Coordinates of C-alpha atoms and ligand atoms in Angstrom, one line a residue:
M1 CA 10.6 3.6 -38.1
T2 CA 13.9 2.0 -37.0
R3 CA 13.6 -0.8 -34.5
A4 CA 16.0 -2.3 -32.0
T5 CA 15.9 -5.0 -29.4
V6 CA 16.1 -4.7 -25.6
T7 CA 17.2 -7.8 -23.7
V8 CA 16.6 -7.8 -20.0
F9 CA 18.9 -10.1 -18.0
P10 CA 19.2 -12.6 -16.5
D11 CA 16.7 -14.5 -18.6
C12 CA 14.4 -12.6 -20.9
A13 CA 14.3 -13.0 -24.6
P14 CA 15.1 -9.9 -26.8
V15 CA 12.0 -7.7 -27.3
E16 CA 11.6 -5.4 -30.2
V17 CA 11.2 -1.7 -29.4
R18 CA 11.4 1.6 -31.3
V19 CA 14.7 3.4 -31.6
G20 CA 14.2 6.7 -29.8
D21 CA 11.9 5.2 -27.1
N22 CA 12.6 5.9 -23.4
L23 CA 14.2 2.9 -21.8
F24 CA 12.2 3.3 -18.6
Q25 CA 9.0 3.4 -20.5
C26 CA 10.1 0.3 -22.5
L27 CA 10.9 -1.7 -19.4
T28 CA 7.7 -0.8 -17.6
A29 CA 5.7 -1.5 -20.7
L30 CA 7.3 -5.0 -20.7
E31 CA 6.1 -5.3 -17.1
H32 CA 9.5 -5.2 -15.5
S33 CA 9.4 -3.8 -12.0
V34 CA 11.8 -0.8 -12.3
P35 CA 12.1 1.0 -8.9
T36 CA 10.7 4.5 -9.2
E37 CA 9.3 7.2 -7.0
C38 CA 8.9 9.9 -9.6
G39 CA 7.3 7.9 -12.4
G40 CA 10.2 8.5 -14.8
Q41 CA 10.6 12.3 -14.3
G42 CA 14.3 12.0 -13.4
I43 CA 14.1 13.3 -9.9
C44 CA 14.2 10.3 -7.6
G45 CA 17.4 8.5 -8.8
K46 CA 15.8 5.1 -8.1
C47 CA 15.5 3.7 -11.6
R48 CA 19.0 2.3 -11.7
V49 CA 19.7 -0.3 -14.3
Q50 CA 23.0 -1.7 -15.6
V51 CA 23.5 -1.4 -19.4
L52 CA 25.7 -4.4 -20.3
K53 CA 25.7 -3.7 -24.0
G54 CA 24.5 -0.8 -26.2
E55 CA 25.1 2.8 -26.7
T56 CA 24.3 5.3 -24.0
E57 CA 24.8 9.0 -23.4
I58 CA 25.4 9.9 -19.7
T59 CA 23.2 12.9 -18.6
D60 CA 23.9 15.4 -15.9
V61 CA 21.1 14.0 -13.9
E62 CA 22.9 10.6 -13.9
R63 CA 26.1 12.2 -12.9
S64 CA 24.4 13.7 -9.9
W65 CA 22.9 10.3 -8.8
L66 CA 25.6 7.8 -9.7
T67 CA 29.3 7.6 -8.7
P68 CA 32.0 7.6 -11.4
D69 CA 32.6 3.9 -10.5
E70 CA 28.9 3.1 -11.1
L71 CA 28.9 5.0 -14.4
E72 CA 32.0 3.1 -15.4
Q73 CA 30.2 -0.2 -14.6
G74 CA 27.4 0.8 -16.9
M75 CA 24.9 1.9 -14.3
R76 CA 22.4 4.3 -15.7
L77 CA 19.0 5.8 -14.8
A78 CA 16.5 4.1 -17.1
C79 CA 14.3 7.1 -17.4
R80 CA 17.2 9.3 -18.6
Q81 CA 18.2 6.8 -21.4
T82 CA 16.9 6.6 -24.9
V83 CA 17.1 3.4 -26.9
R84 CA 19.7 4.1 -29.6
G85 CA 20.2 0.5 -30.8
D86 CA 20.2 -3.0 -29.5
M87 CA 20.7 -3.1 -25.7
W88 CA 21.3 -5.6 -22.9
V89 CA 20.1 -4.4 -19.6
A90 CA 20.3 -5.9 -16.1
L91 CA 17.8 -4.9 -13.4
P92 CA 19.0 -4.5 -9.9
E93 CA 18.8 -7.7 -7.8
G94 CA 16.0 -8.1 -5.3
V95 CA 13.8 -5.2 -6.4
E96 CA 10.8 -7.1 -5.4
V97 CA 9.1 -6.1 -2.2
D98 CA 7.6 -8.4 0.4
H99 CA 4.0 -8.1 -0.6
S100 CA 2.8 -10.3 2.2
A101 CA -0.9 -10.0 2.7
K102 CA -1.0 -11.4 6.3
L103 CA -3.4 -9.8 8.7
R104 CA -0.8 -9.6 11.4
G105 CA -2.0 -8.3 14.8
F106 CA -5.6 -9.4 14.4
E107 CA -7.4 -12.7 14.8
D108 CA -8.0 -14.6 11.6
L109 CA -11.8 -13.8 11.5
T110 CA -12.7 -17.3 12.4
D111 CA -16.2 -17.4 13.8
F112 CA -16.7 -13.7 12.9
P113 CA -20.5 -13.2 13.0
A114 CA -21.3 -12.9 9.3
D115 CA -24.3 -10.9 8.2
T116 CA -24.0 -10.8 4.4
G117 CA -27.7 -10.7 3.5
I118 CA -26.9 -13.7 1.3
E119 CA -28.8 -16.9 1.6
K120 CA -28.7 -20.1 -0.3
R121 CA -31.8 -22.2 -0.7
L122 CA -32.2 -25.6 -2.4
V123 CA -34.8 -25.7 -5.2
A124 CA -36.2 -29.0 -6.3
L125 CA -37.3 -28.8 -10.0
P126 CA -40.2 -31.1 -11.0
A127 CA -40.6 -32.3 -14.6
R128 CA -43.2 -29.5 -15.0
P129 CA -44.0 -26.4 -12.9
G130 CA -47.3 -28.0 -11.8
E131 CA -50.7 -26.8 -10.7
G132 CA -51.0 -23.2 -9.8
V133 CA -47.4 -22.3 -10.8
R134 CA -47.6 -20.2 -14.0
S135 CA -43.9 -20.3 -14.8
W136 CA -40.7 -22.0 -13.8
A137 CA -39.7 -18.7 -12.1
G138 CA -42.6 -19.2 -9.7
L139 CA -40.7 -22.1 -8.1
L140 CA -37.9 -19.8 -7.0
P141 CA -37.7 -18.6 -3.4
G142 CA -38.0 -15.0 -4.4
E143 CA -38.2 -12.6 -7.4
P144 CA -35.3 -13.0 -9.8
A145 CA -33.0 -10.0 -9.6
S146 CA -33.3 -7.5 -12.4
G147 CA -31.4 -8.6 -15.5
P148 CA -31.9 -11.8 -17.4
S149 CA -29.0 -13.9 -16.0
V150 CA -31.2 -15.8 -13.4
L151 CA -33.9 -16.5 -16.0
R152 CA -31.2 -17.7 -18.5
A153 CA -29.8 -20.1 -15.8
L154 CA -33.3 -21.3 -15.1
A155 CA -34.0 -22.0 -18.7
R156 CA -30.8 -23.8 -19.1
A157 CA -31.6 -26.0 -16.1
T158 CA -35.0 -26.9 -17.3
A159 CA -33.8 -27.6 -20.8
T160 CA -31.1 -30.0 -19.4
G161 CA -33.6 -31.7 -17.1
A162 CA -31.8 -30.6 -13.9
R163 CA -33.7 -31.6 -10.8
E164 CA -31.8 -29.7 -8.1
L165 CA -30.7 -26.1 -8.1
T166 CA -29.4 -23.7 -5.4
A167 CA -30.9 -20.3 -5.4
V168 CA -28.7 -17.5 -4.1
T169 CA -30.8 -14.7 -2.6
R170 CA -29.8 -11.3 -1.5
D171 CA -32.4 -9.3 0.5
G172 CA -35.1 -11.5 -0.9
S173 CA -34.2 -11.4 -4.6
V174 CA -32.6 -14.3 -6.4
V175 CA -29.3 -13.1 -7.7
A176 CA -27.9 -16.4 -9.0
L177 CA -28.9 -20.0 -9.7
E178 CA -26.4 -22.7 -9.3
E179 CA -26.7 -26.3 -10.5
G180 CA -26.8 -28.9 -7.8
D181 CA -26.6 -28.4 -4.0
T182 CA -23.9 -25.7 -3.5
R183 CA -25.1 -24.5 -0.1
G184 CA -21.8 -25.1 1.6
I185 CA -19.7 -23.3 -1.0
G186 CA -19.3 -19.5 -1.1
A187 CA -17.0 -16.7 -0.1
V188 CA -16.7 -13.0 0.2
L189 CA -13.7 -11.0 -1.0
A190 CA -11.9 -8.0 0.5
V191 CA -9.4 -6.0 -1.5
D192 CA -7.1 -3.4 0.0
I193 CA -5.7 -1.2 -2.9
G194 CA -2.6 0.3 -1.4
T195 CA -0.5 2.8 -3.3
T196 CA 2.4 0.3 -3.2
T197 CA 0.8 -3.1 -2.6
I198 CA -2.6 -4.6 -3.4
A199 CA -3.8 -7.4 -1.1
A200 CA -6.8 -9.7 -1.5
Y201 CA -8.5 -11.8 1.2
L202 CA -11.0 -14.5 0.5
V203 CA -13.1 -15.1 3.5
D204 CA -15.6 -17.8 4.4
P205 CA -18.8 -16.4 5.8
G206 CA -19.5 -19.8 7.3
G207 CA -16.9 -19.3 10.1
A208 CA -13.7 -20.6 8.6
G209 CA -12.2 -17.1 8.5
V210 CA -9.7 -16.1 5.9
V211 CA -9.2 -19.0 3.5
A212 CA -6.8 -17.5 1.0
T213 CA -4.7 -14.4 0.7
A214 CA -2.7 -13.0 -2.2
A215 CA -0.9 -9.8 -2.8
C216 CA 1.1 -8.0 -5.5
A217 CA 2.8 -4.8 -6.2
N218 CA 0.4 -2.1 -7.4
S219 CA 1.4 -1.9 -11.1
Q220 CA 0.5 1.7 -11.1
R221 CA 3.9 2.3 -9.6
R222 CA 5.2 2.7 -13.1
W223 CA 3.4 6.1 -13.0
G224 CA 5.1 7.1 -9.8
S225 CA 5.3 5.8 -6.2
D226 CA 3.1 8.5 -4.6
V227 CA -0.4 9.6 -5.2
L228 CA 0.5 13.1 -6.3
S229 CA 2.5 11.8 -9.3
R230 CA -0.4 9.6 -10.4
I231 CA -2.9 12.4 -9.9
A232 CA -0.7 14.7 -12.0
L233 CA -0.4 12.2 -14.8
A234 CA -4.1 11.3 -14.8
A235 CA -4.9 15.0 -15.0
E236 CA -2.5 15.6 -17.8
D237 CA -3.9 12.9 -20.2
E238 CA -7.1 10.9 -20.1
D239 CA -5.1 8.0 -21.6
H240 CA -3.0 7.8 -18.4
L241 CA -6.2 7.6 -16.3
T242 CA -7.5 4.7 -18.5
Q243 CA -4.2 2.9 -18.3
M244 CA -4.0 3.3 -14.6
Q245 CA -7.5 2.0 -14.2
R246 CA -6.7 -1.0 -16.4
S247 CA -3.5 -1.6 -14.5
V248 CA -5.1 -1.8 -11.1
R249 CA -8.0 -3.8 -12.4
D250 CA -5.6 -6.3 -14.0
D251 CA -3.8 -6.6 -10.7
I252 CA -7.0 -7.3 -8.8
N253 CA -8.3 -9.8 -11.4
Q254 CA -5.0 -11.7 -11.1
L255 CA -5.3 -11.7 -7.3
I256 CA -8.9 -13.0 -7.7
L257 CA -7.5 -15.8 -9.8
E258 CA -4.9 -16.6 -7.2
V259 CA -7.2 -16.6 -4.1
T260 CA -9.9 -18.7 -5.8
K261 CA -7.3 -21.2 -7.0
L262 CA -5.7 -21.4 -3.6
A263 CA -9.0 -21.9 -1.8
G264 CA -10.6 -24.1 -4.5
V265 CA -13.6 -21.7 -4.6
P266 CA -14.9 -20.8 -8.1
R267 CA -15.1 -17.1 -8.6
E268 CA -18.8 -17.4 -9.5
R269 CA -19.2 -18.3 -5.8
I270 CA -18.0 -15.0 -4.5
Y271 CA -21.1 -13.0 -3.5
R272 CA -19.8 -9.9 -1.9
V273 CA -16.7 -7.8 -2.6
T274 CA -15.5 -4.9 -0.5
L275 CA -12.7 -2.7 -1.7
V276 CA -10.8 -0.1 0.3
G277 CA -8.0 2.3 -0.5
N278 CA -7.1 5.9 -0.2
A279 CA -9.2 8.4 -2.2
T280 CA -6.7 8.5 -5.1
M281 CA -6.7 4.7 -5.4
E282 CA -10.5 4.7 -5.3
H283 CA -10.8 7.4 -8.1
L284 CA -8.2 5.6 -10.3
F285 CA -9.9 2.2 -9.7
L286 CA -13.3 3.6 -10.7
G287 CA -11.8 5.6 -13.6
V288 CA -12.8 8.9 -12.1
D289 CA -10.6 11.9 -12.8
P290 CA -8.7 12.5 -9.5
R291 CA -7.5 16.0 -10.2
S292 CA -9.6 17.6 -7.5
L293 CA -7.6 15.6 -5.0
G294 CA -4.4 17.4 -6.1
M295 CA -5.5 21.0 -5.5
A296 CA -7.0 22.8 -2.5
P297 CA -9.4 22.1 -0.9
Y298 CA -8.5 18.5 -2.0
S299 CA -12.1 17.3 -2.2
P300 CA -12.8 13.9 -3.5
V301 CA -15.5 13.5 -6.2
T302 CA -17.0 10.9 -3.9
S303 CA -16.4 9.7 -0.4
S304 CA -19.5 7.7 0.3
L305 CA -20.0 4.0 -0.1
A306 CA -19.9 3.3 -3.9
E307 CA -21.8 0.3 -5.0
F308 CA -21.5 -1.1 -8.6
P309 CA -21.9 -4.3 -10.5
P310 CA -18.4 -5.9 -11.1
S311 CA -18.9 -5.7 -14.9
A312 CA -19.0 -1.9 -14.6
V313 CA -15.3 -1.9 -13.7
R314 CA -14.5 -5.1 -15.5
L315 CA -13.8 -7.1 -12.4
A316 CA -13.5 -10.8 -13.2
L317 CA -16.6 -11.6 -11.1
P318 CA -20.2 -12.2 -12.0
D319 CA -22.7 -9.4 -11.5
S320 CA -24.4 -11.5 -8.9
A321 CA -21.6 -10.4 -6.6
R322 CA -22.4 -7.2 -4.9
A323 CA -19.3 -5.0 -5.1
A324 CA -18.7 -1.8 -3.1
F325 CA -15.9 0.6 -2.4
A326 CA -16.0 1.5 1.3
P327 CA -16.6 5.1 2.4
G328 CA -13.9 7.6 3.3
V329 CA -13.8 10.7 5.5
S330 CA -12.0 13.2 3.1
G331 CA -9.6 13.5 0.2
Y332 CA -6.8 12.5 2.5
V333 CA -8.4 10.2 5.0
G334 CA -9.8 7.5 2.7
A335 CA -11.7 4.3 2.9
D336 CA -8.5 2.5 4.0
S337 CA -8.3 4.7 7.1
V338 CA -12.0 4.1 7.9
A339 CA -11.4 0.4 7.5
G340 CA -8.5 0.7 9.9
M341 CA -10.6 2.6 12.5
L342 CA -13.3 -0.1 12.2
A343 CA -10.7 -2.9 12.7
A344 CA -9.4 -1.1 15.8
D345 CA -13.0 -0.8 17.0
M346 CA -12.4 2.9 17.6
D347 CA -16.0 3.7 17.2
V348 CA -17.2 1.3 20.0
R349 CA -14.3 1.0 22.5
P350 CA -14.1 3.6 25.3
E351 CA -10.2 3.6 25.5
L352 CA -8.5 6.7 24.0
T353 CA -6.8 5.3 21.0
L354 CA -4.2 6.7 18.6
L355 CA -4.1 4.9 15.2
I356 CA -1.2 5.8 12.9
D357 CA -0.6 4.6 9.4
V358 CA 3.0 5.5 8.6
G359 CA 3.2 5.9 4.9
T360 CA 3.9 8.7 2.4
N361 CA 0.8 10.3 3.9
G362 CA 0.8 9.9 7.6
E363 CA -2.9 9.3 8.4
T364 CA -3.5 9.8 12.1
M365 CA -6.7 9.1 14.0
L366 CA -7.4 9.8 17.6
G367 CA -10.5 9.0 19.6
S368 CA -12.8 6.5 21.1
S369 CA -16.5 5.7 21.2
A370 CA -16.9 9.3 22.3
G371 CA -15.8 10.7 19.0
I372 CA -12.9 10.5 16.6
L373 CA -10.6 13.2 15.1
C374 CA -8.4 12.4 12.1
G375 CA -5.9 14.2 9.9
S376 CA -3.2 13.5 7.4
N377 CA -0.1 15.2 6.3
A378 CA 2.6 14.6 3.8
A379 CA 5.1 12.8 6.0
G380 CA 7.3 12.2 3.0
P381 CA 8.5 8.8 1.9
A382 CA 11.6 8.5 4.1
F383 CA 10.3 5.4 6.0
E384 CA 9.7 3.7 2.7
G385 CA 13.4 4.1 1.9
A386 CA 12.8 7.0 -0.5
R387 CA 14.7 10.2 -0.5
I388 CA 17.3 8.5 1.6
G389 CA 20.6 8.2 -0.4
Q390 CA 20.9 4.5 0.1
G391 CA 17.3 3.9 1.0
M392 CA 15.5 1.0 -0.4
R393 CA 12.3 -1.0 0.2
A394 CA 12.3 -3.9 2.6
S395 CA 13.8 -6.5 0.2
K396 CA 16.9 -8.7 0.1
G397 CA 20.0 -6.8 1.2
A398 CA 18.2 -4.1 3.1
I399 CA 19.4 -3.3 6.6
E400 CA 16.4 -3.7 8.8
R401 CA 17.9 -3.7 12.3
V402 CA 20.7 -1.6 13.7
S403 CA 22.2 -1.6 17.2
I404 CA 25.3 0.3 18.3
D405 CA 27.6 -0.3 21.3
D406 CA 31.3 -0.2 20.7
D407 CA 30.6 -1.3 17.2
V408 CA 27.7 -1.3 14.8
R409 CA 25.6 -4.5 14.5
L410 CA 23.3 -5.0 11.6
G411 CA 20.4 -7.3 10.7
V412 CA 20.0 -7.6 7.0
I413 CA 17.0 -9.1 5.1
G414 CA 18.1 -12.3 3.5
N415 CA 21.3 -12.5 5.6
V416 CA 23.3 -11.2 2.7
P417 CA 25.8 -8.3 2.7
P418 CA 23.9 -5.0 2.9
R419 CA 23.2 -2.9 -0.1
G420 CA 20.9 -0.2 1.4
I421 CA 18.6 0.5 4.3
C422 CA 14.8 0.2 4.6
G423 CA 12.4 2.1 6.9
S424 CA 12.7 -0.1 10.0
G425 CA 16.5 -0.1 9.7
L426 CA 16.4 3.7 9.4
I427 CA 14.4 4.1 12.6
D428 CA 16.7 1.7 14.5
A429 CA 19.8 3.4 13.1
V430 CA 18.7 6.9 14.1
A431 CA 17.6 5.7 17.6
A432 CA 20.9 3.9 18.1
M433 CA 23.0 6.9 16.9
L434 CA 21.1 9.1 19.3
N435 CA 21.8 6.7 22.2
A436 CA 25.4 6.3 21.2
G437 CA 26.1 10.0 21.2
V438 CA 26.8 10.1 17.5
L439 CA 23.7 12.1 16.7
E440 CA 22.6 15.2 18.5
P441 CA 18.9 15.9 19.3
T442 CA 19.1 18.8 16.8
G443 CA 19.8 16.1 14.1
R444 CA 23.4 17.1 13.6
I445 CA 25.8 14.2 13.1
A446 CA 28.6 14.8 15.6
D447 CA 32.2 15.4 14.4
P448 CA 34.6 12.5 14.9
G449 CA 36.2 14.0 17.9
E450 CA 32.9 14.4 19.6
C451 CA 32.0 10.7 19.2
P452 CA 32.9 7.7 21.4
A453 CA 36.4 6.5 20.4
P454 CA 35.4 3.1 18.8
L455 CA 32.9 4.9 16.5
R456 CA 35.1 7.8 15.3
D457 CA 36.3 6.1 12.1
R458 CA 32.7 5.7 11.1
V459 CA 32.1 9.4 10.8
L460 CA 33.0 10.8 7.5
P461 CA 33.1 14.6 7.3
G462 CA 31.7 16.1 4.1
E463 CA 30.9 19.5 2.6
S464 CA 27.2 19.3 3.5
G465 CA 27.7 17.7 6.9
N466 CA 29.0 14.4 8.3
S467 CA 27.9 10.9 7.3
F468 CA 27.9 7.8 9.5
V469 CA 29.0 4.5 8.1
L470 CA 26.7 1.6 9.0
A471 CA 28.5 -1.0 6.8
T472 CA 32.0 -0.5 5.6
S473 CA 32.9 -1.1 1.9
D474 CA 34.3 -4.6 3.0
Q475 CA 31.0 -5.5 4.5
A476 CA 28.7 -4.1 1.9
M477 CA 27.3 -5.9 -1.2
A478 CA 28.3 -3.3 -3.8
G479 CA 31.8 -2.8 -2.4
H480 CA 31.1 0.8 -1.2
P481 CA 29.9 1.7 2.2
V482 CA 26.3 1.9 3.3
M483 CA 25.9 5.1 5.3
L484 CA 23.5 7.7 6.5
T485 CA 24.3 11.3 5.5
Q486 CA 23.3 14.5 7.2
K487 CA 20.7 15.0 4.5
D488 CA 19.2 11.5 5.2
I489 CA 18.9 12.5 8.9
R490 CA 17.1 15.7 7.9
E491 CA 14.6 13.6 5.9
V492 CA 14.0 11.4 8.9
Q493 CA 13.4 14.5 11.0
L494 CA 11.0 15.9 8.5
A495 CA 9.0 12.6 8.3
A496 CA 9.0 11.8 12.0
G497 CA 8.3 15.5 12.8
A498 CA 5.3 15.7 10.5
I499 CA 3.7 12.6 12.0
A500 CA 4.5 13.7 15.6
A501 CA 3.1 17.2 14.9
G502 CA -0.1 15.7 13.5
R503 CA -0.6 13.6 16.5
K504 CA 0.1 16.5 18.9
S505 CA -2.3 18.7 17.0
L506 CA -5.1 16.1 17.3
C507 CA -4.3 15.8 21.0
H508 CA -4.5 19.6 21.5
S509 CA -7.8 19.6 19.6
R510 CA -9.2 16.8 21.8
G511 CA -7.8 18.4 24.9
V512 CA -5.8 15.4 26.0
H513 CA -2.1 14.7 26.7
E514 CA -0.1 12.0 25.0
S515 CA 0.3 10.3 28.3
D516 CA -3.5 9.8 28.3
L517 CA -3.3 7.5 25.3
E518 CA -4.5 4.1 26.3
R519 CA -3.8 2.3 23.0
V520 CA -1.3 3.3 20.4
M521 CA -1.8 1.3 17.3
I522 CA 0.5 1.4 14.3
A523 CA -0.9 0.1 11.1
G524 CA 0.5 -0.9 7.8
A525 CA 3.0 -3.6 6.9
F526 CA 5.8 -1.2 7.9
G527 CA 4.3 -1.0 11.4
S528 CA 4.8 -4.7 11.8
Y529 CA 8.5 -4.5 11.4
I530 CA 9.5 -1.4 13.3
D531 CA 10.9 -1.6 16.8
P532 CA 8.4 0.4 18.9
G533 CA 11.1 1.4 21.4
A534 CA 13.2 2.9 18.6
A535 CA 10.2 4.6 17.1
I536 CA 9.5 6.2 20.5
R537 CA 13.1 7.2 20.8
I538 CA 13.1 9.2 17.6
G539 CA 9.7 10.8 18.4
L540 CA 7.8 8.9 15.7
L541 CA 5.5 7.4 18.4
P542 CA 4.5 9.1 21.6
N543 CA 6.3 8.3 24.8
V544 CA 3.9 5.8 26.4
P545 CA 4.6 2.5 28.2
L546 CA 5.5 -0.1 25.5
E547 CA 2.7 -2.4 26.5
R548 CA 0.2 0.2 25.2
V549 CA 1.8 0.1 21.7
H550 CA 0.5 -2.5 19.2
S551 CA 1.5 -3.2 15.7
V552 CA -1.7 -4.1 14.0
G553 CA -0.5 -5.1 10.5
N554 CA -2.9 -4.5 7.7
A555 CA -5.7 -2.9 9.7
A556 CA -7.3 -1.7 6.4
G557 CA -7.4 -5.2 5.0
Y558 CA -8.9 -6.5 8.2
G559 CA -11.6 -3.8 8.2
A560 CA -12.4 -4.5 4.6
C561 CA -12.9 -8.2 5.5
M562 CA -15.2 -7.2 8.3
M563 CA -17.3 -5.1 5.8
A564 CA -17.3 -7.9 3.3
L565 CA -18.6 -10.3 5.9
S566 CA -21.1 -8.0 7.6
R567 CA -23.7 -5.4 6.6
E568 CA -23.6 -4.2 10.2
A569 CA -19.9 -3.6 10.0
E570 CA -20.4 -1.7 6.7
E571 CA -23.0 0.5 8.4
R572 CA -20.6 1.1 11.2
A573 CA -18.0 2.2 8.7
A574 CA -20.5 4.5 7.0
R575 CA -21.3 6.1 10.4
L576 CA -17.6 6.3 11.2
A577 CA -16.8 8.1 8.0
E578 CA -19.7 10.5 8.5
S579 CA -19.0 11.3 12.1
A580 CA -15.1 11.3 12.2
E581 CA -14.0 14.9 12.2
Y582 CA -11.3 15.8 9.7
V583 CA -8.7 18.2 11.0
E584 CA -7.0 20.2 8.3
F585 CA -3.5 20.5 9.8
G586 CA -2.6 23.3 7.3
S587 CA -5.3 25.5 8.9
D588 CA -4.3 24.7 12.5
P589 CA -2.3 27.8 13.6
R590 CA -0.4 25.6 16.1
F591 CA 0.7 23.0 13.5
Q592 CA 3.7 24.9 12.1
D593 CA 5.1 25.5 15.6
L594 CA 4.5 21.9 16.6
F595 CA 6.2 20.8 13.5
V596 CA 9.3 22.9 14.2
E597 CA 9.3 21.6 17.8
C598 CA 8.9 18.0 16.7
M599 CA 11.8 18.2 14.2
E600 CA 14.1 17.9 17.2
F601 CA 14.6 14.4 18.4
P602 CA 13.5 13.8 22.0
T603 CA 16.3 14.1 24.6
Ligands
FES701 S1 14.8 9.2 -11.7 FE1 14.2 7.8 -13.1 S2 12.3 7.1 -12.3 FE2 12.9 8.6 -11.0

């Protein structure tokens, strides 16, 4: 078998690979974060790399995604390239996303009333068990939990002459024995497994709140950015399922290492772990074939609370920790949404609340303590920068703010020349274009002659409609303009229209008007960055007074922390998952009409 080397710039040593291997597969196997939405199927155009040295053959797919100039400079789509010999490859700058794990929008859980069921009691060990005590185990403040680990720890302590132990009990059983007095040391862990980002929160049940957070990209991205690609790959080959399970587990174990280091809490002192995520993430994490989520009626294998010992999924935690995946409502309203509803107190507060998580799947929840309706629809990934010609994630060089008066003003992440546009920039840009009269409510980009004079030069006519230049080639990083095409605007209409139609469908079902909404909560990292006024302008959010709109950051992470801290919160989540009514938008006869109606931007 012929071998060759691939060297990834700027600073990686050459790595040996097989000639004939796919370049995308090689790079992802080497743990490089190559942008992708299609998992290497050649349909997203995101896996751009620059081949600095080495033989390549340009494919038709690459010609359709890359300009002649880019091809000339060696830009290629990694998934369309085969390793033919030694190669030098440069990855695009700034592909890393802001994987901040901050719980924006909520308090920090300080003084949250913990109710973990965990107690720590000091045990004094005499030289001998003494009168009336038949064994050393009789000195413990409860029965040892099943399994020999507590007995082994006890034997070790007696053999070494230890005089003081701390017994950790859960619901009366001793689940761990720790040497010395460790009563002040302990934590619970919450993990939010997002399709894109995984976040971990270490929380002190003693009242100090969140003591450490860490987050990383979900390494499963190499199998595609959306759940459907991952479901398809897992269904196609059991190896893929195993690899995806291993990949998410490795990510979480790395995060456990980071949060425990940051907080100075040994991982043996984590006693309770709550995981949340959408149903696909749950199935892949548990190693359960997710194919039933990919076909009607999209039923999950499980949606109830799943408890397991950490060793069953090879989490780097002792089995004395009680681990559980939170319950979900349905295949497309998962445990993360339930955690979000819990965080928003939708089950206990009387105000009519709309909670939206804008992602590839727009999960929408509407209700109050009087009952909750929820639904989900494929909003498309436009607001994550996907399917937008120059769309990108919120990383360095992404346009994140746009305003237009007699000129176009841009805010760019990292204060560098722009190289693309992320979701919040997209919403701003479309809202500003509508206000400036460059964009019609139908979504058509006006002709130059129909636009205000100072903006006319920015409209470029093309065969499939006009484009609007946000950053000229002089201003942009790559030397060619950053613009929104007519097709990009259509993608925004599809995404915003789907979310708006879902919301309106729920309002119809509940018999309320959008103006009745007392709280509009937008969850997810993305929600923290968007301008609510612009989101209302394009119809993504309902037209309610701005003071009713709240960006609540990672509501799912917060809800997971609540469940990790409290059995009562976990029971609330179980009741919520059970009682929330799932509305299948596909079977709502009004939905299609609402969708068509919502495709137009508000006037
Ligand atoms: S086109 Fe290559 S990963 Fe999507």
